[in-house]
Backbone as numpy.savetxt, mean C-alpha at the origin, in Angstrom:
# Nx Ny Nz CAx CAy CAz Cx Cy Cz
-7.80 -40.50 -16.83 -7.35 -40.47 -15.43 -6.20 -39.48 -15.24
-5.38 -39.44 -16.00 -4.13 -38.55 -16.41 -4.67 -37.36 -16.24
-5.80 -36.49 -16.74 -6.41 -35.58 -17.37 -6.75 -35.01 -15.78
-7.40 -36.30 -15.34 -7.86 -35.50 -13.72 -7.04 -35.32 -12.82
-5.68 -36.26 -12.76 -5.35 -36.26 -12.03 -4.15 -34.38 -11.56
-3.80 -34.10 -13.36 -3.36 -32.84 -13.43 -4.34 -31.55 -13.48
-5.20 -32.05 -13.92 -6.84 -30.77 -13.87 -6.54 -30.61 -12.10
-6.48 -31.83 -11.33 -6.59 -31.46 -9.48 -5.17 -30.35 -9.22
-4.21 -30.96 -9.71 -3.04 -30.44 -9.27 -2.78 -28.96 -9.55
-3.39 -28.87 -10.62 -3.22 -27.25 -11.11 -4.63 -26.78 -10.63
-5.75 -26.85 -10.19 -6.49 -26.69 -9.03 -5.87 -25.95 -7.85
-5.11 -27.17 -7.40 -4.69 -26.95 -6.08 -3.26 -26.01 -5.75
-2.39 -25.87 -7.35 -1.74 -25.05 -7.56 -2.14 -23.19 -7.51
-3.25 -23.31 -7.93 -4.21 -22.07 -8.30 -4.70 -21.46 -6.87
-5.67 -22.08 -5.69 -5.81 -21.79 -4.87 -4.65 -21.73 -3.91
-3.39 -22.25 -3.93 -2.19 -22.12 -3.09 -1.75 -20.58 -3.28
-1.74 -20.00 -4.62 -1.05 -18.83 -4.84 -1.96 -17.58 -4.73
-3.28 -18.10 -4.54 -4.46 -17.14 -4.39 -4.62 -16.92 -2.47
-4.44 -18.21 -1.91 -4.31 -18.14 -0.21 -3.30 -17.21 0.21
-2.11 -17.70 -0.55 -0.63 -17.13 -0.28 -0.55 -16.02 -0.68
-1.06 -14.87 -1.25 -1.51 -13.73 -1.40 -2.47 -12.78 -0.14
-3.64 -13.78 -0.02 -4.34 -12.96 1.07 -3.45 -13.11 2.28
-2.73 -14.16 2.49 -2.45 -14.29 4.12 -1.30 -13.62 4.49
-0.15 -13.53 3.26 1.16 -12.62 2.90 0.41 -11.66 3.50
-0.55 -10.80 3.03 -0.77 -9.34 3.40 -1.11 -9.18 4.83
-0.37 -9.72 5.86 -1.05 -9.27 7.22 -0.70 -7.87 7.82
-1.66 -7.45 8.55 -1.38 -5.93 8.56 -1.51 -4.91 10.23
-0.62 -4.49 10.58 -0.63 -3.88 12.04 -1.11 -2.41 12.00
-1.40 -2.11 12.93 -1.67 -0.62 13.28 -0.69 -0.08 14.56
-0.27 0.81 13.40 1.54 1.35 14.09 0.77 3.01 14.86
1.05 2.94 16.31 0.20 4.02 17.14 1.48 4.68 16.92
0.94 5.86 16.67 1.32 7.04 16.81 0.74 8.73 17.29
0.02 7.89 18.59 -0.50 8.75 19.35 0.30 9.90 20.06
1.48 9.24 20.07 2.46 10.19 21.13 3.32 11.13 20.07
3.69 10.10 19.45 4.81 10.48 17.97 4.69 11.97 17.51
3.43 11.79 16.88 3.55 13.06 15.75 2.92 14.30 16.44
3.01 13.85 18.48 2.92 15.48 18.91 4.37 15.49 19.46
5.18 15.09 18.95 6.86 14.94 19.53 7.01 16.04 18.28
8.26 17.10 18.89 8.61 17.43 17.70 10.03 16.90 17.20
9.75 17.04 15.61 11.13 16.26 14.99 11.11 14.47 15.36
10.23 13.81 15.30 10.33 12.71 15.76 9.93 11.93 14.60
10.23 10.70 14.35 9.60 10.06 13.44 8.59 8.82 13.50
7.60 9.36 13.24 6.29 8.14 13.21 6.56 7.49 12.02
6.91 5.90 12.47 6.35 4.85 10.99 6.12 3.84 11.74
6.07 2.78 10.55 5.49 1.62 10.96 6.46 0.91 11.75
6.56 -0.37 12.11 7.01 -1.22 12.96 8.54 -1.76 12.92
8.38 -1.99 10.85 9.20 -2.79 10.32 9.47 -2.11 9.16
10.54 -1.74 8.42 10.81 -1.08 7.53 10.15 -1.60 6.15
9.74 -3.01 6.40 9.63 -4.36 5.17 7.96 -4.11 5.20
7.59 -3.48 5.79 5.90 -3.17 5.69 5.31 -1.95 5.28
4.43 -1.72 4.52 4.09 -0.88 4.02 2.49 0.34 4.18
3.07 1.54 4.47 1.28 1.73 4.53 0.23 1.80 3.32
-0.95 0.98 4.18 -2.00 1.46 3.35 -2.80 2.48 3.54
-3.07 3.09 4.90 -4.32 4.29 5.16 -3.82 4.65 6.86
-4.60 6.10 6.84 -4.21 6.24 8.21 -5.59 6.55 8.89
-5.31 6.48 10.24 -6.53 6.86 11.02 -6.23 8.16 11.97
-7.12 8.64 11.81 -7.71 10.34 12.63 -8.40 10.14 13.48
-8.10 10.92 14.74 -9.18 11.55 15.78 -10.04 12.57 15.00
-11.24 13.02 15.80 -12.31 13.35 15.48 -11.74 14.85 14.78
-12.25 15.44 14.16 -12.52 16.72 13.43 -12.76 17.93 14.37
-11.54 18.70 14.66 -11.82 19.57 15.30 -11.43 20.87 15.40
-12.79 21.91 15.14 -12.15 23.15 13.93 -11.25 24.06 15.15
-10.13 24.61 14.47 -9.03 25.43 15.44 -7.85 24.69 16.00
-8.18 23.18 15.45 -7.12 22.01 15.79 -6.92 21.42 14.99
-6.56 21.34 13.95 -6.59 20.11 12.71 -4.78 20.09 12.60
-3.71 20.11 13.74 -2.79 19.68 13.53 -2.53 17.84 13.14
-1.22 18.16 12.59 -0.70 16.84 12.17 -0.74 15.74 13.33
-0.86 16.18 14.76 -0.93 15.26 16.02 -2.61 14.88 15.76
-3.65 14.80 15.17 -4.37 14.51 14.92 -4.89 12.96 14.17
-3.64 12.92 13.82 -3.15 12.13 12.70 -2.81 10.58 13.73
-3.75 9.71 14.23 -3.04 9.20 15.63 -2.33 7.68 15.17
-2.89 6.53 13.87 -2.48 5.46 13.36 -2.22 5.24 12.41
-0.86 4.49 12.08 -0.96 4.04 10.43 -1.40 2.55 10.26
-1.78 2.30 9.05 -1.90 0.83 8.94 -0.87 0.48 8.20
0.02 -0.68 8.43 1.05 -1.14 8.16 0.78 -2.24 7.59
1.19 -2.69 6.54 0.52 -4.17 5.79 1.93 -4.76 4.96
1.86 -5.91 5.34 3.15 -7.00 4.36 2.70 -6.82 2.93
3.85 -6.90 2.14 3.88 -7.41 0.67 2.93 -8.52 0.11
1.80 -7.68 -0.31 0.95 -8.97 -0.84 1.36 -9.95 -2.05
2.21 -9.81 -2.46 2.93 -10.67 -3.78 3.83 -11.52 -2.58
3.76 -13.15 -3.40 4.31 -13.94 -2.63 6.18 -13.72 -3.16
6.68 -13.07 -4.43 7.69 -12.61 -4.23 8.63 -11.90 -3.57
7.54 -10.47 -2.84 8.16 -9.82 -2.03 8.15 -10.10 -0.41
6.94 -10.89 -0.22 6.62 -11.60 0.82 7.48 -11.49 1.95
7.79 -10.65 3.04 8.99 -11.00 3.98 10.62 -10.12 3.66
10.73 -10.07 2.01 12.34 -9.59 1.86 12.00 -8.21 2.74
13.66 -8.44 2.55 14.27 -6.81 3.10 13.83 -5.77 2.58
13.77 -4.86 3.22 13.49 -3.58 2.49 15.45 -2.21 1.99
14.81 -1.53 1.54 15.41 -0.46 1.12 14.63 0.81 1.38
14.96 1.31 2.44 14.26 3.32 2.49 15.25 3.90 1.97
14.57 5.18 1.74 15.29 6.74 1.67 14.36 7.56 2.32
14.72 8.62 2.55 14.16 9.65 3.28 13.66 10.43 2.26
12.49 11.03 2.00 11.80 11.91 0.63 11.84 13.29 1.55
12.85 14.48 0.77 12.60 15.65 1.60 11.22 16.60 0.84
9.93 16.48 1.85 9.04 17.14 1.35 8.31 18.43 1.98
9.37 18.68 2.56 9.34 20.44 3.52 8.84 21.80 2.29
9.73 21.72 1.24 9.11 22.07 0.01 8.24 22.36 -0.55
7.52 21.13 -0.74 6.46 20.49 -1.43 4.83 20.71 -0.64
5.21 21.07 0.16 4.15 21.03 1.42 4.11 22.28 2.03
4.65 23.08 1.70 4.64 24.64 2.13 3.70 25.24 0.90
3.37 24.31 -0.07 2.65 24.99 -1.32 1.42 24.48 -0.83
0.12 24.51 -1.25 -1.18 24.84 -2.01 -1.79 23.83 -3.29
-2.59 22.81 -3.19 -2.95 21.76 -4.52 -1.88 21.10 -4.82
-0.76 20.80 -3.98 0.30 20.14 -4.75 0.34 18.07 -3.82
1.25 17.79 -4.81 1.14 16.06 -4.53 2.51 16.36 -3.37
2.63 15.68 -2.54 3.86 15.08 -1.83 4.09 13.21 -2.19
5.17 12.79 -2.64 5.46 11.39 -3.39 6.19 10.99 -3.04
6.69 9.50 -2.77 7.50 8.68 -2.53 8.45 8.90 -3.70
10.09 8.75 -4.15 10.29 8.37 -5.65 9.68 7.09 -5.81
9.90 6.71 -7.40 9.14 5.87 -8.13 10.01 4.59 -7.81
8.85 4.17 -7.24 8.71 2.23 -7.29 9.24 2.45 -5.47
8.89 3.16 -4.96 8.84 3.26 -3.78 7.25 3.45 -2.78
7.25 3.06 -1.55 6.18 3.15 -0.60 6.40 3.68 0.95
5.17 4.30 1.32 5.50 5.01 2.61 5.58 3.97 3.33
7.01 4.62 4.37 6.43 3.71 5.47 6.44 4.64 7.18
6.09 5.70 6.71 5.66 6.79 8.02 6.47 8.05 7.17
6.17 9.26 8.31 6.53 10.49 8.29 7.12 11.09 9.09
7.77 12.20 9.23 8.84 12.94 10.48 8.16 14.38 10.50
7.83 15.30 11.39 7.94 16.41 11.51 8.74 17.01 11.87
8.77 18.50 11.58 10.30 19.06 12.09 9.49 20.51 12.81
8.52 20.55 13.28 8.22 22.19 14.17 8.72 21.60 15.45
8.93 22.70 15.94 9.61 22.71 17.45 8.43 23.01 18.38
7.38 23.56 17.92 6.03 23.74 18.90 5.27 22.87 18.69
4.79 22.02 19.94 3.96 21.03 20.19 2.81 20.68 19.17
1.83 22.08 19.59 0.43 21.94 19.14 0.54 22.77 17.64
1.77 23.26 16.67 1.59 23.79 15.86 2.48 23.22 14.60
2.40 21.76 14.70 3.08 21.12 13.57 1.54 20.79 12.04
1.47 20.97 11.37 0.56 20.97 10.54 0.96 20.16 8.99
0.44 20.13 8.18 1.22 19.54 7.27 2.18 20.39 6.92
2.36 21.49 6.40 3.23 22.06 6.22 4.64 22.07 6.83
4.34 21.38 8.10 5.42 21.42 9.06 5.80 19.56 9.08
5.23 18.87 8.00 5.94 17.51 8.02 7.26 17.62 7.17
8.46 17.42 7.25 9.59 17.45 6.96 10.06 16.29 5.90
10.26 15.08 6.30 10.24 14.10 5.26 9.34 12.91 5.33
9.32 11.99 4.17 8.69 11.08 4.17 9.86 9.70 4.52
9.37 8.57 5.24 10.42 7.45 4.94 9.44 6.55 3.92
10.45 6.51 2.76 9.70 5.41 1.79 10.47 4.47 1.33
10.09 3.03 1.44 10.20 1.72 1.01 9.92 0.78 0.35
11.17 0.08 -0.35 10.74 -0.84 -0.73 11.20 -2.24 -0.98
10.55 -3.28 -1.26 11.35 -4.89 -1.09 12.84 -4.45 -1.75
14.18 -5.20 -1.98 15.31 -4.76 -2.44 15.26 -5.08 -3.63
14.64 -6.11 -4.52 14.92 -6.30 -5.45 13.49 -5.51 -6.44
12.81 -4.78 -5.66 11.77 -4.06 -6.43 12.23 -2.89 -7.32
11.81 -3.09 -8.49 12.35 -2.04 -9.81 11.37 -0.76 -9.19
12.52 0.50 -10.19 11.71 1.83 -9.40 10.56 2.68 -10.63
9.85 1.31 -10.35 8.36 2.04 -11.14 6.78 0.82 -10.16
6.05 1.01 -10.84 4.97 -0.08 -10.32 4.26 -0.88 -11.28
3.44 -1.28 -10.87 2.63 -2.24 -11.57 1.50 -1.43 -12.12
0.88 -0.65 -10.90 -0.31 0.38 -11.36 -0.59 1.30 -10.61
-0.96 2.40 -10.42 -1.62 3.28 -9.69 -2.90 3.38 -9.61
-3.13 4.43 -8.57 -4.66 4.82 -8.57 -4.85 5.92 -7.42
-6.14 6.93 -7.57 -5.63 8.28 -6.20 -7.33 7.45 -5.87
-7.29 7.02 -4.39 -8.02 7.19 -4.01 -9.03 8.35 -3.53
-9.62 8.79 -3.31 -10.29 10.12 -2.59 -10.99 9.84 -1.19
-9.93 10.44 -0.45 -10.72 10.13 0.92 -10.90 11.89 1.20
-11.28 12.42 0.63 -11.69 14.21 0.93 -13.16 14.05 1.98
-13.45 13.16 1.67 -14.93 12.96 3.26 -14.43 12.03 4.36
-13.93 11.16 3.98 -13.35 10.11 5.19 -12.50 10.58 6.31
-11.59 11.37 5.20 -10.68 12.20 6.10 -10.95 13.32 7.04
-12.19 14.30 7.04 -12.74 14.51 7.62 -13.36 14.48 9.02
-13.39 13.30 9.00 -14.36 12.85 10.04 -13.55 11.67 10.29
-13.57 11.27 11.93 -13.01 10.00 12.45 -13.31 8.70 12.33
-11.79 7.82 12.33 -11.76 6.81 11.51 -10.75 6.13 10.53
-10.83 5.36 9.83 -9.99 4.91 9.03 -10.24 5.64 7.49
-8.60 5.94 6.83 -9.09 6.29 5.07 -8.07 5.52 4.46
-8.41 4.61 3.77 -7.15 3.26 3.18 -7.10 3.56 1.45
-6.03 2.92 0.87 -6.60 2.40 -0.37 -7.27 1.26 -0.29
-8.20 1.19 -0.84 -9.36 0.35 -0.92 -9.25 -0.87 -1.93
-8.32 -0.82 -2.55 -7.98 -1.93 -3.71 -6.43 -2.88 -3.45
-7.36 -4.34 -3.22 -6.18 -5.18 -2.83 -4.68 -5.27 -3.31
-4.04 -5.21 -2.23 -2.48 -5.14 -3.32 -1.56 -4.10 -3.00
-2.74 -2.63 -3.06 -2.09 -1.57 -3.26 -1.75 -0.87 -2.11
-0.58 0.33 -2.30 -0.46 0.48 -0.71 -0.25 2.33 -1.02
0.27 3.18 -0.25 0.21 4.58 -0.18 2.27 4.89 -0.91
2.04 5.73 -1.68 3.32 6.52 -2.06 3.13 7.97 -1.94
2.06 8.07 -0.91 2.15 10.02 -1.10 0.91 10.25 -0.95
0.14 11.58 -0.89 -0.50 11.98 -0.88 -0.74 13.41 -1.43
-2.06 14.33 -1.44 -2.39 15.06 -1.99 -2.81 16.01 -1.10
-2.44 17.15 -1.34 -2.53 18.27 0.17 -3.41 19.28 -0.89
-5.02 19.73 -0.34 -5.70 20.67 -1.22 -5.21 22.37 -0.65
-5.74 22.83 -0.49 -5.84 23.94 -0.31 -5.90 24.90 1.22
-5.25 24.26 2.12 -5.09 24.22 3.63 -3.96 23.53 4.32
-3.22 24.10 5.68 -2.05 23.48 5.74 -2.58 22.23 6.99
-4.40 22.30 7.24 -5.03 21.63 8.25 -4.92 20.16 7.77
-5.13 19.23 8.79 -4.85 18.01 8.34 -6.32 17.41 7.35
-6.87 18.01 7.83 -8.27 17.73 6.70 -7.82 18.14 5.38
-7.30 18.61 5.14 -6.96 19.15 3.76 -5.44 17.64 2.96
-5.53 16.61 3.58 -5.76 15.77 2.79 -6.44 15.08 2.24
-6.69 15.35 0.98 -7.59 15.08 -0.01 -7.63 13.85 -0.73
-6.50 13.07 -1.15 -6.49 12.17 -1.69 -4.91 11.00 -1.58
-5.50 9.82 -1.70 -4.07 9.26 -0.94 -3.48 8.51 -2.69
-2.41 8.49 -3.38 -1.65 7.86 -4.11 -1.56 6.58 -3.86
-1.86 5.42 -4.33 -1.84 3.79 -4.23 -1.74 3.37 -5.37
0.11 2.72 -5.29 0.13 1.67 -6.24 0.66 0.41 -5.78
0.80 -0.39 -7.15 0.86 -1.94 -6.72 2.10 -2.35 -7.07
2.98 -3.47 -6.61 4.23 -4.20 -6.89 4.14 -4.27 -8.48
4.91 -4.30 -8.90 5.33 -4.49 -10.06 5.96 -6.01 -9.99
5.24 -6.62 -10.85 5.50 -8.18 -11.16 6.38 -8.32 -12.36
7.44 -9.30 -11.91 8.20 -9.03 -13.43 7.39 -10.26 -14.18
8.19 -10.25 -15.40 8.29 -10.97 -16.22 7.50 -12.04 -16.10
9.38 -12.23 -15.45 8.94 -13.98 -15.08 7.70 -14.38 -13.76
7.45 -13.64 -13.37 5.92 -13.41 -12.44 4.86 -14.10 -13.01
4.76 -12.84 -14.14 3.45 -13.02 -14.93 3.23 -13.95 -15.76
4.69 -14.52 -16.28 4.61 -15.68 -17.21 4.04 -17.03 -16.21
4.77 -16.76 -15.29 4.60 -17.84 -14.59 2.86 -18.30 -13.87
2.36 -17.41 -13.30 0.97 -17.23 -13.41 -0.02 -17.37 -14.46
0.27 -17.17 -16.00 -0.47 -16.87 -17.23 -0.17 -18.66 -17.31
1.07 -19.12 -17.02 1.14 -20.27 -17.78 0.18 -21.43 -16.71
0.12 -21.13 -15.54 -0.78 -22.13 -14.34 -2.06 -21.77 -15.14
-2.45 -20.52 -15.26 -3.77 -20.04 -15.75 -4.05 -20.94 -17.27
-3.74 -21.12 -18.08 -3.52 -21.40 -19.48 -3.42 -22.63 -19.81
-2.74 -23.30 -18.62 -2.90 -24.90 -19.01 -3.71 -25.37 -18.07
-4.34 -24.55 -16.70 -5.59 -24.97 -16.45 -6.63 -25.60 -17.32
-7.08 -24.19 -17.76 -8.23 -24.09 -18.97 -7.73 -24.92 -20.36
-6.27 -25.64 -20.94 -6.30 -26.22 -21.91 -6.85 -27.40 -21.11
-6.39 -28.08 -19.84 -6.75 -29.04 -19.25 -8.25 -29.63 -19.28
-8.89 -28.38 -18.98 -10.35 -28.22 -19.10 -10.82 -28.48 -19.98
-10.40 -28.06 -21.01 -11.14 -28.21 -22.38 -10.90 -29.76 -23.10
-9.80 -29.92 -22.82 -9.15 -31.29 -23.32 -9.89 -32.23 -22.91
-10.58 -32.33 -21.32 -10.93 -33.36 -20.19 -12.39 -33.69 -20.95
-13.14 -32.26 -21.38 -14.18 -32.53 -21.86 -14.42 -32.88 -23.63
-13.31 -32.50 -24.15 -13.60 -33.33 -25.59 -13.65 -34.51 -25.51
-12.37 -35.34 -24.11 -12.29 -36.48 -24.64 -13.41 -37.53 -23.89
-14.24 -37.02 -23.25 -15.45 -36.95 -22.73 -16.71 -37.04 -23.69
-16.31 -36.23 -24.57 -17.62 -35.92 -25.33 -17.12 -37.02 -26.45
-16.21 -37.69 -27.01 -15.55 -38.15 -27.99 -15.77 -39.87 -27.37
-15.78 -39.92 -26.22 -16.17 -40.94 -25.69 -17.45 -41.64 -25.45
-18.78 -40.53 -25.72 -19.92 -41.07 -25.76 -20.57 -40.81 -27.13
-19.81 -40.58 -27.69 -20.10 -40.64 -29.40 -20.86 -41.89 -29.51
């Protein structure tokens, strides 16, 4: 009886931290229809404590592929129930630089996440990537400055054409992106997504719900099987 009654509890422990994960991540779409044909203005998300995952484009249109093209971000909470809600910490990433080149990455620093962009052209219709100035990137306060994991998505077709281009893998959110060979907004090629970094005591703490689940399990049924001997 003992056996079941903790087999339920760590059950119900297991699906609490698996709910509290999906529902942590709720996620807005921060318009920036007006924004990024402002010049020098800064488009981000809502809340400094939210993070992007993907942005959305108006349609593809050759002789226009400015950065005002560029019309939503998606803004999403801390899917770890640690970071869940805390404060954030920005800095401003100066990537005026970085973006005047050809095949090169533009990046958040490490253990940091976007949370919008600024342009700096003074002409309306002729801000392009080249002409995005800095990044604002964030992160929870007590988040160490590395991650958990990366990964480059490839949205080189999505981006293209109108619509949404996200990281596609739960968790993860945008630190940058990849500018190919054009200063047009199509010529983002690929978006940078990584994940919170869980400490320690995170993972211990998870491995150990996980671990005495399954001893639970195993135990429930020896003494099961030991019983109809």
């Amino acid at each position: 009886m003992q056996f079941v009654f903790i087999n339920h509890l760590i059950s119900l422990m297991l699906i609490f931290v698996m709910v509290h994960r999906v529902l942590s991540e709720g996620c807005n779409n921060a318009s920036w229809w007006r924004s990024l044909d402002t010049p020098s203005r800064w488009s981000v998300c809502p809340r400094n404590n939210t993070y992007l995952r993907g942005f959305w484009r108006s349609p593809h249109k050759t002789g226009d592929e400015r950065v005002g093209r560029l019309e939503e971000g998606r803004c999403c909470d801390a899917a770890e129930p640690r970071y869940a809600g805390q404060p954030s910490r920005c800095v401003n990433a100066n990537w005026s630089r970085t973006l005047n080149g050809f095949n090169v990455w533009a990046l958040c620093p490490k253990g940091f996440y976007m949370n919008g962009i600024r342009t700096g052209s003074a002409h309306l219709l002729q801000s392009f990537l080249n002409n995005i100035e800095e990044a604002r990137c964030c992160h929870p306060t007590d988040h160490p400055s590395r991650y958990e994991d990366c990964y480059d998505e490839d949205v080189a077709i999505s981006f293209n054409t109108e619509g949404w281009s996200e990281c596609q893998k739960n968790g993860y959110y945008m630190t940058g992106f990849y500018k190919s060979n054009c200063h047009e907004l199509n010529c983002i090629d690929k978006f940078r997504c990584c994940k919170y970094l869980l400490r320690t005591s995170d993972a211990e703490n998870g491995n150990y719900i996980v671990s005495t689940y399954f001893f639970i399990q195993k135990e429930t049924k020896r003494k099961t099987f030991l019983e109809n001997l």
